[in-house]
Short mmCIF file of C-alpha atoms in Angstrom, two decimals:
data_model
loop_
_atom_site.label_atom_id
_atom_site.label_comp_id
_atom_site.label_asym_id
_atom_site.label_seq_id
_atom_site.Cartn_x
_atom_site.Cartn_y
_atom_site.Cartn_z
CA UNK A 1 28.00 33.21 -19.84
CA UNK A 2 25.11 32.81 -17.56
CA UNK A 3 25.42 31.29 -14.19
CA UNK A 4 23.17 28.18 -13.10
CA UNK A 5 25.23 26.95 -10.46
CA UNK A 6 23.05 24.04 -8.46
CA UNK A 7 24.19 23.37 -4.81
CA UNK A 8 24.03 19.44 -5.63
CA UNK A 9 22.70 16.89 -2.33
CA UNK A 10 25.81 15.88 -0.25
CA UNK A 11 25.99 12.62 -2.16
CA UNK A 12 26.76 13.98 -5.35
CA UNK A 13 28.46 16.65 -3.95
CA UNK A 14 31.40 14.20 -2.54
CA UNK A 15 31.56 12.28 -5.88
CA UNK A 16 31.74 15.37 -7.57
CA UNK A 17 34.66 16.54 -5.06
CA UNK A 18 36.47 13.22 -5.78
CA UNK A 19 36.60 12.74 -9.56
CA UNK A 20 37.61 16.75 -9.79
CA UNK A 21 40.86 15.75 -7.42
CA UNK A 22 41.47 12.70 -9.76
CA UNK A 23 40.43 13.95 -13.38
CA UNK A 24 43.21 16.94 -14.26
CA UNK A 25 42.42 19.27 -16.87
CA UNK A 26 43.30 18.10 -20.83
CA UNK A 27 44.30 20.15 -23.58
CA UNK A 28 41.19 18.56 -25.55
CA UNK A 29 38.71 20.52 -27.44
CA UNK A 30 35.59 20.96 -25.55
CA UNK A 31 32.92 18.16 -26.22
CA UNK A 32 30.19 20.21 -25.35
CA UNK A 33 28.51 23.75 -26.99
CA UNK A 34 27.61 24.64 -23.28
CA UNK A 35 29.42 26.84 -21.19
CA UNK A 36 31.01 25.86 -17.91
CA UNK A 37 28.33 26.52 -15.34
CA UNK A 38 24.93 26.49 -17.44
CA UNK A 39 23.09 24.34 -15.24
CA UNK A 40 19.23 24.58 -15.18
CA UNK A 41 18.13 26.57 -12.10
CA UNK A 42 16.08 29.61 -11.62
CA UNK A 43 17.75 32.63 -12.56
CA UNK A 44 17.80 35.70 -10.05
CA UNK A 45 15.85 38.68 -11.12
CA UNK A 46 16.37 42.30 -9.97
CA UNK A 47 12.82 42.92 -10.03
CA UNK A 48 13.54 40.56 -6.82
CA UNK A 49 17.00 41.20 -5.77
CA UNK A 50 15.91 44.38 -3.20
CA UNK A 51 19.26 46.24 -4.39
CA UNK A 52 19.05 49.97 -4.58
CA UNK A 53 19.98 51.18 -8.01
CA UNK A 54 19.33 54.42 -10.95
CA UNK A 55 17.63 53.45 -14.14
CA UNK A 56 18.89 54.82 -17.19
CA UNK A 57 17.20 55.03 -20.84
CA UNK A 58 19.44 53.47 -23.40
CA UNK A 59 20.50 55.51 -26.21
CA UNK A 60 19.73 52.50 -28.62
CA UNK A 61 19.65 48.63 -28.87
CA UNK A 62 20.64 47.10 -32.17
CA UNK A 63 18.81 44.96 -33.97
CA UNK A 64 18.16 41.48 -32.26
CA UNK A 65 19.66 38.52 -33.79
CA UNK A 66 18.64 35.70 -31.39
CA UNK A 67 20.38 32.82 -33.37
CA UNK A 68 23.78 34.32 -33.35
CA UNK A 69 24.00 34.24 -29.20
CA UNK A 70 26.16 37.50 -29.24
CA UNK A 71 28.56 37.37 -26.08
CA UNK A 72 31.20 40.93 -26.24
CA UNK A 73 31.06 44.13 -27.72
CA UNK A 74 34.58 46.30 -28.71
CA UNK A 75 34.56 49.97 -30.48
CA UNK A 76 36.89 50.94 -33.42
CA UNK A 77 36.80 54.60 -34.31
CA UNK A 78 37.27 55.39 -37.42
CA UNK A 79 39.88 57.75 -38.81
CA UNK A 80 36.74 60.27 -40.03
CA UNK A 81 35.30 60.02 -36.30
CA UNK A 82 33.12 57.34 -37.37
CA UNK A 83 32.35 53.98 -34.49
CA UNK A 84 32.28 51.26 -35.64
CA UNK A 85 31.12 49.01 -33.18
CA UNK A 86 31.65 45.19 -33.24
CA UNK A 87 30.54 42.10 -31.54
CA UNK A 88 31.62 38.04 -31.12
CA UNK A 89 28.53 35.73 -32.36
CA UNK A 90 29.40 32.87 -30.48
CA UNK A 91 26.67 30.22 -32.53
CA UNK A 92 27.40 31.51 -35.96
CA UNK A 93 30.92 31.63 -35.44
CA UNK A 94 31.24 35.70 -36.79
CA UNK A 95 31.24 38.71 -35.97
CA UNK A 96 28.57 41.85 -36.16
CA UNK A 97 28.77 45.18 -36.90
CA UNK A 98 26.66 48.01 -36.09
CA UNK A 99 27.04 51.84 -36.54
CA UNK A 100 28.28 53.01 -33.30
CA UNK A 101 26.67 55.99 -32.84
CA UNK A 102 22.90 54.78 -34.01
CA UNK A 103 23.16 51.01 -33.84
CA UNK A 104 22.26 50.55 -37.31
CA UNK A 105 23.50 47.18 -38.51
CA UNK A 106 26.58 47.31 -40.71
CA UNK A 107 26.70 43.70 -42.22
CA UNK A 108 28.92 40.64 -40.59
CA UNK A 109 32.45 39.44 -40.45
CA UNK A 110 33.76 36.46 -41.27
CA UNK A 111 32.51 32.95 -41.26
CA UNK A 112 32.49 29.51 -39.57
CA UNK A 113 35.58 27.47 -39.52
CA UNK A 114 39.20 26.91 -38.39
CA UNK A 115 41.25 29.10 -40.88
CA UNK A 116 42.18 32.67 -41.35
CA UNK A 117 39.12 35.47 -40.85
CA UNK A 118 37.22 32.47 -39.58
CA UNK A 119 36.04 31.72 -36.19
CA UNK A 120 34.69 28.95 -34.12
CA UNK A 121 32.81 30.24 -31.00
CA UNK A 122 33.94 33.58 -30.57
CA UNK A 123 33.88 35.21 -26.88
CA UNK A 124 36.18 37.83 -25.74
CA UNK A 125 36.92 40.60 -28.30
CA UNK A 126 39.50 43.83 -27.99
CA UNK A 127 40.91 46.64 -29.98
CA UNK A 128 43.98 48.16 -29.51
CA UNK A 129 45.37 50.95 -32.14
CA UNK A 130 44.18 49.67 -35.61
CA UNK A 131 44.07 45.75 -34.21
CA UNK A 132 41.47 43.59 -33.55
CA UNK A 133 41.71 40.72 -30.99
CA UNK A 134 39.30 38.00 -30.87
CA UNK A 135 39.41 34.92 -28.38
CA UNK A 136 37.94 31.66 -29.54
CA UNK A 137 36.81 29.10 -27.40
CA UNK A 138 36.55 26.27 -29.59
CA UNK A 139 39.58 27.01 -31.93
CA UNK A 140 41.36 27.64 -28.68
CA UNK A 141 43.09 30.55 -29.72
CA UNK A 142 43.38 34.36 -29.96
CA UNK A 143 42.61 35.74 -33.39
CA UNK A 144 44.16 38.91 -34.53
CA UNK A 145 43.19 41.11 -37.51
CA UNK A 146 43.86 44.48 -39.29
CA UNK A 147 41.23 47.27 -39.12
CA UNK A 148 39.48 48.38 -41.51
CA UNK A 149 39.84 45.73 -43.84
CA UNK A 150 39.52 42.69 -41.25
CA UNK A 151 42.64 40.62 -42.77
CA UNK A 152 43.91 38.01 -40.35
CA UNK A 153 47.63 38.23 -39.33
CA UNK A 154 47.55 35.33 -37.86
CA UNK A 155 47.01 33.66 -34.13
CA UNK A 156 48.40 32.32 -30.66
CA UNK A 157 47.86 30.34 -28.01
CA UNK A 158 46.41 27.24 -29.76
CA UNK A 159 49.85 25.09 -27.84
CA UNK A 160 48.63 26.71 -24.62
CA UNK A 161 44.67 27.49 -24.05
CA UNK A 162 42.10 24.94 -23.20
CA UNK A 163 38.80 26.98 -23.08
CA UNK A 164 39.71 30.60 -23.75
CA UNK A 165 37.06 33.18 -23.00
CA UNK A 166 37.93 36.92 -21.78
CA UNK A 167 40.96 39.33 -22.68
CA UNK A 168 42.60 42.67 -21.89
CA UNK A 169 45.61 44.18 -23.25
CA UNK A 170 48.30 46.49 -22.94
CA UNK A 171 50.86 48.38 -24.88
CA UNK A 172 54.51 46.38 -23.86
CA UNK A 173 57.32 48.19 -22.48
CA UNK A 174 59.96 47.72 -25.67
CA UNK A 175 57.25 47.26 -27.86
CA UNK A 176 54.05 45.21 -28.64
CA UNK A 177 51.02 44.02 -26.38
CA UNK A 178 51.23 42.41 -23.18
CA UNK A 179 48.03 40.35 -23.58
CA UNK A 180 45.90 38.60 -21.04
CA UNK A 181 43.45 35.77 -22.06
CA UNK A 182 41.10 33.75 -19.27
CA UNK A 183 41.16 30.24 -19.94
CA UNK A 184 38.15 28.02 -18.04
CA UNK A 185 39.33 24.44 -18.37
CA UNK A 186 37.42 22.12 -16.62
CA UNK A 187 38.28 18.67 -15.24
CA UNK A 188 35.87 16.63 -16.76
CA UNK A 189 32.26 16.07 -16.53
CA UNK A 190 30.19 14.68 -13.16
CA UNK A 191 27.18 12.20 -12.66
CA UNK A 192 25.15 14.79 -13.82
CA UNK A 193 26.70 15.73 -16.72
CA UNK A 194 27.63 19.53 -15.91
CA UNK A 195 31.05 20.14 -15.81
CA UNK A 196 33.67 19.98 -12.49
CA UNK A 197 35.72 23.40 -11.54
CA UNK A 198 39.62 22.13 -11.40
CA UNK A 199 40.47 21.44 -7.58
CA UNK A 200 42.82 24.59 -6.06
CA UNK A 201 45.82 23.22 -6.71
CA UNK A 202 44.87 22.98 -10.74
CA UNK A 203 43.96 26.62 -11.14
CA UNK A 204 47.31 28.75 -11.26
CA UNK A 205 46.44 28.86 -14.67
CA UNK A 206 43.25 30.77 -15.08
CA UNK A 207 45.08 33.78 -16.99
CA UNK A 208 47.53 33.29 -19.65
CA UNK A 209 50.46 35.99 -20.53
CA UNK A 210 51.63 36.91 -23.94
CA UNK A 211 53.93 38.70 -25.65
CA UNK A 212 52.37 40.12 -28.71
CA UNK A 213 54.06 41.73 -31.60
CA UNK A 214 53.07 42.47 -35.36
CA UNK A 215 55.86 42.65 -37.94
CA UNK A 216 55.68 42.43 -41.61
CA UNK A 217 52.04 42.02 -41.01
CA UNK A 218 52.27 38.65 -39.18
CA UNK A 219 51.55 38.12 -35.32
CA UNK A 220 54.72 36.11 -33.16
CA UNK A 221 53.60 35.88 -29.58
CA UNK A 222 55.74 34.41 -26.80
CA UNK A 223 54.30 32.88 -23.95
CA UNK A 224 55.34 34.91 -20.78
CA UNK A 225 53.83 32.96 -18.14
CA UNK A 226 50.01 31.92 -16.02
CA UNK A 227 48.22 33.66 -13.40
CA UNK A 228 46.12 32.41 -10.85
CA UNK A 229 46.06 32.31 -7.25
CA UNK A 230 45.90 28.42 -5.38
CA UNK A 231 44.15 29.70 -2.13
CA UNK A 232 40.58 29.19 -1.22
CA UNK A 233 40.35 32.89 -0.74
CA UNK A 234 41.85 34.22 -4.28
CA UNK A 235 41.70 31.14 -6.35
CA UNK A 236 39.22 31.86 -9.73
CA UNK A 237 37.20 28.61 -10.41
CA UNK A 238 34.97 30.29 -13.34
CA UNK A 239 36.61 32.63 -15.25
CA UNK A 240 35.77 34.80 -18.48
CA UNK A 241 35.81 38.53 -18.12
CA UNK A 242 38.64 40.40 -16.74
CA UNK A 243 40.17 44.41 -16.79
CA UNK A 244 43.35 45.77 -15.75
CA UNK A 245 44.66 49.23 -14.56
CA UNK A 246 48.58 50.22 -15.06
CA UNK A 247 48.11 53.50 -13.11
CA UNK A 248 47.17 51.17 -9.89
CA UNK A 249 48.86 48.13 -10.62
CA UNK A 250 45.41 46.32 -10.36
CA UNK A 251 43.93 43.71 -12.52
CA UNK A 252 40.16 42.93 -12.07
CA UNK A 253 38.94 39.14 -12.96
CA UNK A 254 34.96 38.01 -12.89
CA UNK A 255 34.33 34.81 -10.28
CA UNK A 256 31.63 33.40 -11.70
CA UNK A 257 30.64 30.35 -9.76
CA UNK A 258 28.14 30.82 -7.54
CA UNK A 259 28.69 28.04 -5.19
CA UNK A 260 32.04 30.19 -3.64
CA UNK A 261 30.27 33.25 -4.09
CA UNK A 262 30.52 35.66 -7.37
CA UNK A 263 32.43 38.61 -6.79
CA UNK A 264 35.68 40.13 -8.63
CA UNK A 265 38.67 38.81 -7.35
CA UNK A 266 41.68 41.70 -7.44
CA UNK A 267 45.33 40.97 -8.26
CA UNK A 268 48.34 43.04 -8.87
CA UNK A 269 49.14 43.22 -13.09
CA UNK A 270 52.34 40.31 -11.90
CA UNK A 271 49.17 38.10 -11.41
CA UNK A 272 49.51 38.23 -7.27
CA UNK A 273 46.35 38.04 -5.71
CA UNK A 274 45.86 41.32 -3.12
CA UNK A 275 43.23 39.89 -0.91
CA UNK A 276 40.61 41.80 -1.86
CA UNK A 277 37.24 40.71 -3.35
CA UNK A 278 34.83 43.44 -4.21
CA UNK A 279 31.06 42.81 -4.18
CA UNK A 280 30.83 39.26 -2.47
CA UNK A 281 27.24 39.21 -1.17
CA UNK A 282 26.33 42.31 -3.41
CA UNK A 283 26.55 40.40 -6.69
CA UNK A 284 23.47 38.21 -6.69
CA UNK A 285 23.17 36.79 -10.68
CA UNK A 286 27.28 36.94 -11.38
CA UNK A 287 29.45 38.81 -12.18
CA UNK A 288 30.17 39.57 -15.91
CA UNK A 289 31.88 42.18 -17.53
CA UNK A 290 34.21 44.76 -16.77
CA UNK A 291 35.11 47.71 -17.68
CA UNK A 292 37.54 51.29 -16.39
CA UNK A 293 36.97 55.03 -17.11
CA UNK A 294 39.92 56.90 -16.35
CA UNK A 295 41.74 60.06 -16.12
CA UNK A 296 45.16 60.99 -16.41
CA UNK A 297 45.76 61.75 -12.48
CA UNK A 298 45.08 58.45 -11.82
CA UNK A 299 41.06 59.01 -10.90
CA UNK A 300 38.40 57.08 -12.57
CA UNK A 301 35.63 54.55 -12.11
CA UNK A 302 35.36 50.65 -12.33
CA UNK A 303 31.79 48.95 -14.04
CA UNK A 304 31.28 45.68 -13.16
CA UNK A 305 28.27 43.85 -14.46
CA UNK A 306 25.80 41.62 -12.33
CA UNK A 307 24.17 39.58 -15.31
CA UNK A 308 20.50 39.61 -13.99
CA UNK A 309 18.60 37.79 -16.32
CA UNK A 310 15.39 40.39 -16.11
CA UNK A 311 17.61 43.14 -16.84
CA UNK A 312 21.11 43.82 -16.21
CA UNK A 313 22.91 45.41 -13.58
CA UNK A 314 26.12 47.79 -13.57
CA UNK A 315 28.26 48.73 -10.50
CA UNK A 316 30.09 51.76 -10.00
CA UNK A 317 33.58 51.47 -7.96
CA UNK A 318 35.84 54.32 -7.31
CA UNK A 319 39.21 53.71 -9.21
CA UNK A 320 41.63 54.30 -6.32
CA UNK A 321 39.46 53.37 -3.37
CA UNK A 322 37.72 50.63 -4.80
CA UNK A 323 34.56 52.12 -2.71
CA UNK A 324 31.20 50.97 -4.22
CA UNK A 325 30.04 54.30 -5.59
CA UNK A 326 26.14 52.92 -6.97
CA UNK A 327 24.91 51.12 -9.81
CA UNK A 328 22.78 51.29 -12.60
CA UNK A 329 20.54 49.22 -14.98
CA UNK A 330 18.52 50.04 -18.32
CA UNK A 331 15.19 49.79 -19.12
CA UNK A 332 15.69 47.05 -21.56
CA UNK A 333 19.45 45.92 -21.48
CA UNK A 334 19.31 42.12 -19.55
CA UNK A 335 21.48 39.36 -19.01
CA UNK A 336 24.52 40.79 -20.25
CA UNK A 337 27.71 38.99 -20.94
CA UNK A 338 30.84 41.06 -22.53
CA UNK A 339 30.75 45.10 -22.12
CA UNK A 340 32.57 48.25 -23.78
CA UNK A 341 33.30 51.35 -22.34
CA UNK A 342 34.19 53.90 -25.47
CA UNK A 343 35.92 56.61 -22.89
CA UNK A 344 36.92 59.18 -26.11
CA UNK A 345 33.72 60.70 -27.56
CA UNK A 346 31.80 60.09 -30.94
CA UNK A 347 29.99 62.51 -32.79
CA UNK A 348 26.90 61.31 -30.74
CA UNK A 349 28.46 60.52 -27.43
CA UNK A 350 30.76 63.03 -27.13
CA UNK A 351 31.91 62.55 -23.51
CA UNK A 352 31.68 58.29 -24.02
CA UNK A 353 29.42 55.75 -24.59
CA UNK A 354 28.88 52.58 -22.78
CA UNK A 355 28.20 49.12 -24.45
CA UNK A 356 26.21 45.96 -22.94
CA UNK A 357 25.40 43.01 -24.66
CA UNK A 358 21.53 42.47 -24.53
CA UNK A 359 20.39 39.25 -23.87
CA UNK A 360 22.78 37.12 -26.59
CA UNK A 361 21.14 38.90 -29.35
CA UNK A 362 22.52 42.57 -29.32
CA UNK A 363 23.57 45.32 -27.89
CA UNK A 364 22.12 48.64 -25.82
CA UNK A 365 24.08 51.57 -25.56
CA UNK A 366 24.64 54.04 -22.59
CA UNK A 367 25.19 57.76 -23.07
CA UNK A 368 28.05 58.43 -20.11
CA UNK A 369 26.94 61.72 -19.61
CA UNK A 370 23.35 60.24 -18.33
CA UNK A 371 25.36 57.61 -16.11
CA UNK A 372 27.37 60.32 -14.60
CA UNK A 373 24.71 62.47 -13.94
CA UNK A 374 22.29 59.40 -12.53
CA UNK A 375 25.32 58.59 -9.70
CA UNK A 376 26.61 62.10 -9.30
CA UNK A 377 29.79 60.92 -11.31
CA UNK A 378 32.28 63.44 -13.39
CA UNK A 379 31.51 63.72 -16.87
CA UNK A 380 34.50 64.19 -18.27
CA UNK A 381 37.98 64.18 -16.60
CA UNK A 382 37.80 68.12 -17.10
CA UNK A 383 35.17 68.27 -15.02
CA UNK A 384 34.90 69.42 -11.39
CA UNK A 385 34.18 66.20 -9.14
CA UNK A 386 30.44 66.33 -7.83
#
């Protein structure tokens, strides 16, 4: 989503304050196609934004399909090497598919609707062994299907999530996924229309925790509990994209609103918050996506996305440090929602390839060899650090 976050006068600033402590959050469908915090202020450009960064050629953009308002990209690779790469179409409730490697279209899947291989607004979108998860806002529910073929073995979290937008996943100890999904529930709608972030005490449930497991080709998940920290300091009042990392115990989650400052907020994987928020005053659009190259001895880098509506930005964090290590943008690539970094190579990108949506109608890709190269970063985890 794109931030526009208005600091309102003092007036409606205090009635907004007092119908968010009266008005809790529902388990309604959302009445509105908007997101969150689309409010209609000027949008900061990098052009303008003064902040030092590399500019990198993308590899490709795919073919721009402005009416589908495409929000996250996720890569499947083939079993002949092949990428397929696939994103949510949040309008036309579907997804696209491109060639990975070229960005060729590849046709759609799915269409419209509440049943099985059908979606209504589409966001988040993950793939994990030969499974696709896809979080839908308006269905209010996770979405999981079989790759190649796309069949639907069912879905979870309709009882529990409000307005689901972002996920991350994990193989469970015992067996099966320990999934994440952000859920941005609102409490209601002020003067103006534009929606009211829960008060602090409303918002220890900004993640939800499942238990995923596929048997018999069928999905049972088992709610395992909420995340979200209560505090002025760690509390997440707009969430969507988030990232964890076992190796550090760290999960990652996008603050988008504006009005507290967007940054990304870090917890521990139990959903504790550590204290820590990286890039508050250095994120001046909001922050978006997220993403983690890593290595086996626990070194790596963080992306984190800074949705510039002129063209996109892409930080660079050190994986253990957390030190800001530089950032990027393309030459095209703008006002980026979801993001995919494809760590194992393709036959084009053989050391990785990095995914950004393109302005809700496609998305560039990033050879990570050029990235590494730009900000003095390794390569490969073989390689020598600069």
């Amino acid at each position: 989503m794109y931030l526009r976050n208005l600091r309102l006068p003092l007036a409606a600033m205090f009635g907004a304050v007092l119908n968010a402590c009266s008005i809790a959050p529902t388990a309604t469908a959302p009445t509105s196609t908007n997101e969150p915090d689309e409010q209609a202020v000027a949008e900061p450009l990098l052009s303008a934004s003064g902040i030092a960064h590399a500019t990198i050629r993308e590899r490709f953009v795919t073919p721009l399909t402005p009416e589908d308002n495409v929000d996250s990209p996720a890569v499947w690779l083939a079993p002949d090497g092949s990428a397929v790469l696939l994103a949510t179409a949040k309008k036309t409730g579907r997804l696209m598919r491109y060639d990975g490697d070229s960005g060729a279209a590849a046709g759609v899947v799915g269409t419209p609707g509440t049943g099985a291989g059908q979606f209504d607004r589409p966001n988040g979108i993950f793939v994990a062994d030969d499974l696709l998860f896809v979080v839908e806002r308006d269905n209010r529910r996770v979405q999981v299907l079989r790759l190649p073929g796309f069949e639907s073995l069912g879905s979870f979290g309709q009882a529990e999530l409000q307005q689901p937008y972002g996920i991350w996943l994990r193989a469970a100890e015992g067996g099966g996924y320990d999934v994440l999904v952000s859920d941005a529930y609102m409490a209601g709608k002020d003067a103006r229309g534009d929606d009211i972030v829960p008060p602090l005490a409303q918002l220890d449930r900004r993640v939800r925790r499942y238990l995923v497991r596929i048997a018999d080709a069928k999905v049972t998940a088992t709610l395992r509990g909420a995340i979200g920290d209560t505090g002025a300091a760690g509390a997440i009042r707009i969430p969507e994209s988030l990232w964890g990392d076992s190796r550090h115990d760290r999960l990652l989650i996008a603050e988008e609103d504006t009005l507290t400052g967007t940054a990304v907020r870090e917890y521990d994987l139990a959903g504790r918050y550590r204290g820590r928020t990286l890039g508050l005053g250095l994120f001046k659009a909001q922050a978006e996506g997220i993403a983690l190259w890593q290595c086996a001895d626990g070194s790596g880098y963080w992306i984190a996305t800074d949705q510039f509506k002129d063209r996109s930005l892409f930080h660079i964090f050190d994986r253990v440090t957390m030190e800001h290590l530089g950032a990027f943008a393309g030459e095209t690539v703008a006002n980026t929602d979801g993001i995919w970094l494809q760590q194992k190579g393709t036959k084009r990108f053989p050391d990785g390839v990095f995914y950004a949506v393109h302005d809700d109608q496609g998305v560039g890709a990033f050879d990570w060899r050029e990235i590494a190269t730009a900000l003095k970063l390794r390569p490969s985890c073989d390689a020598a650090k600069p």
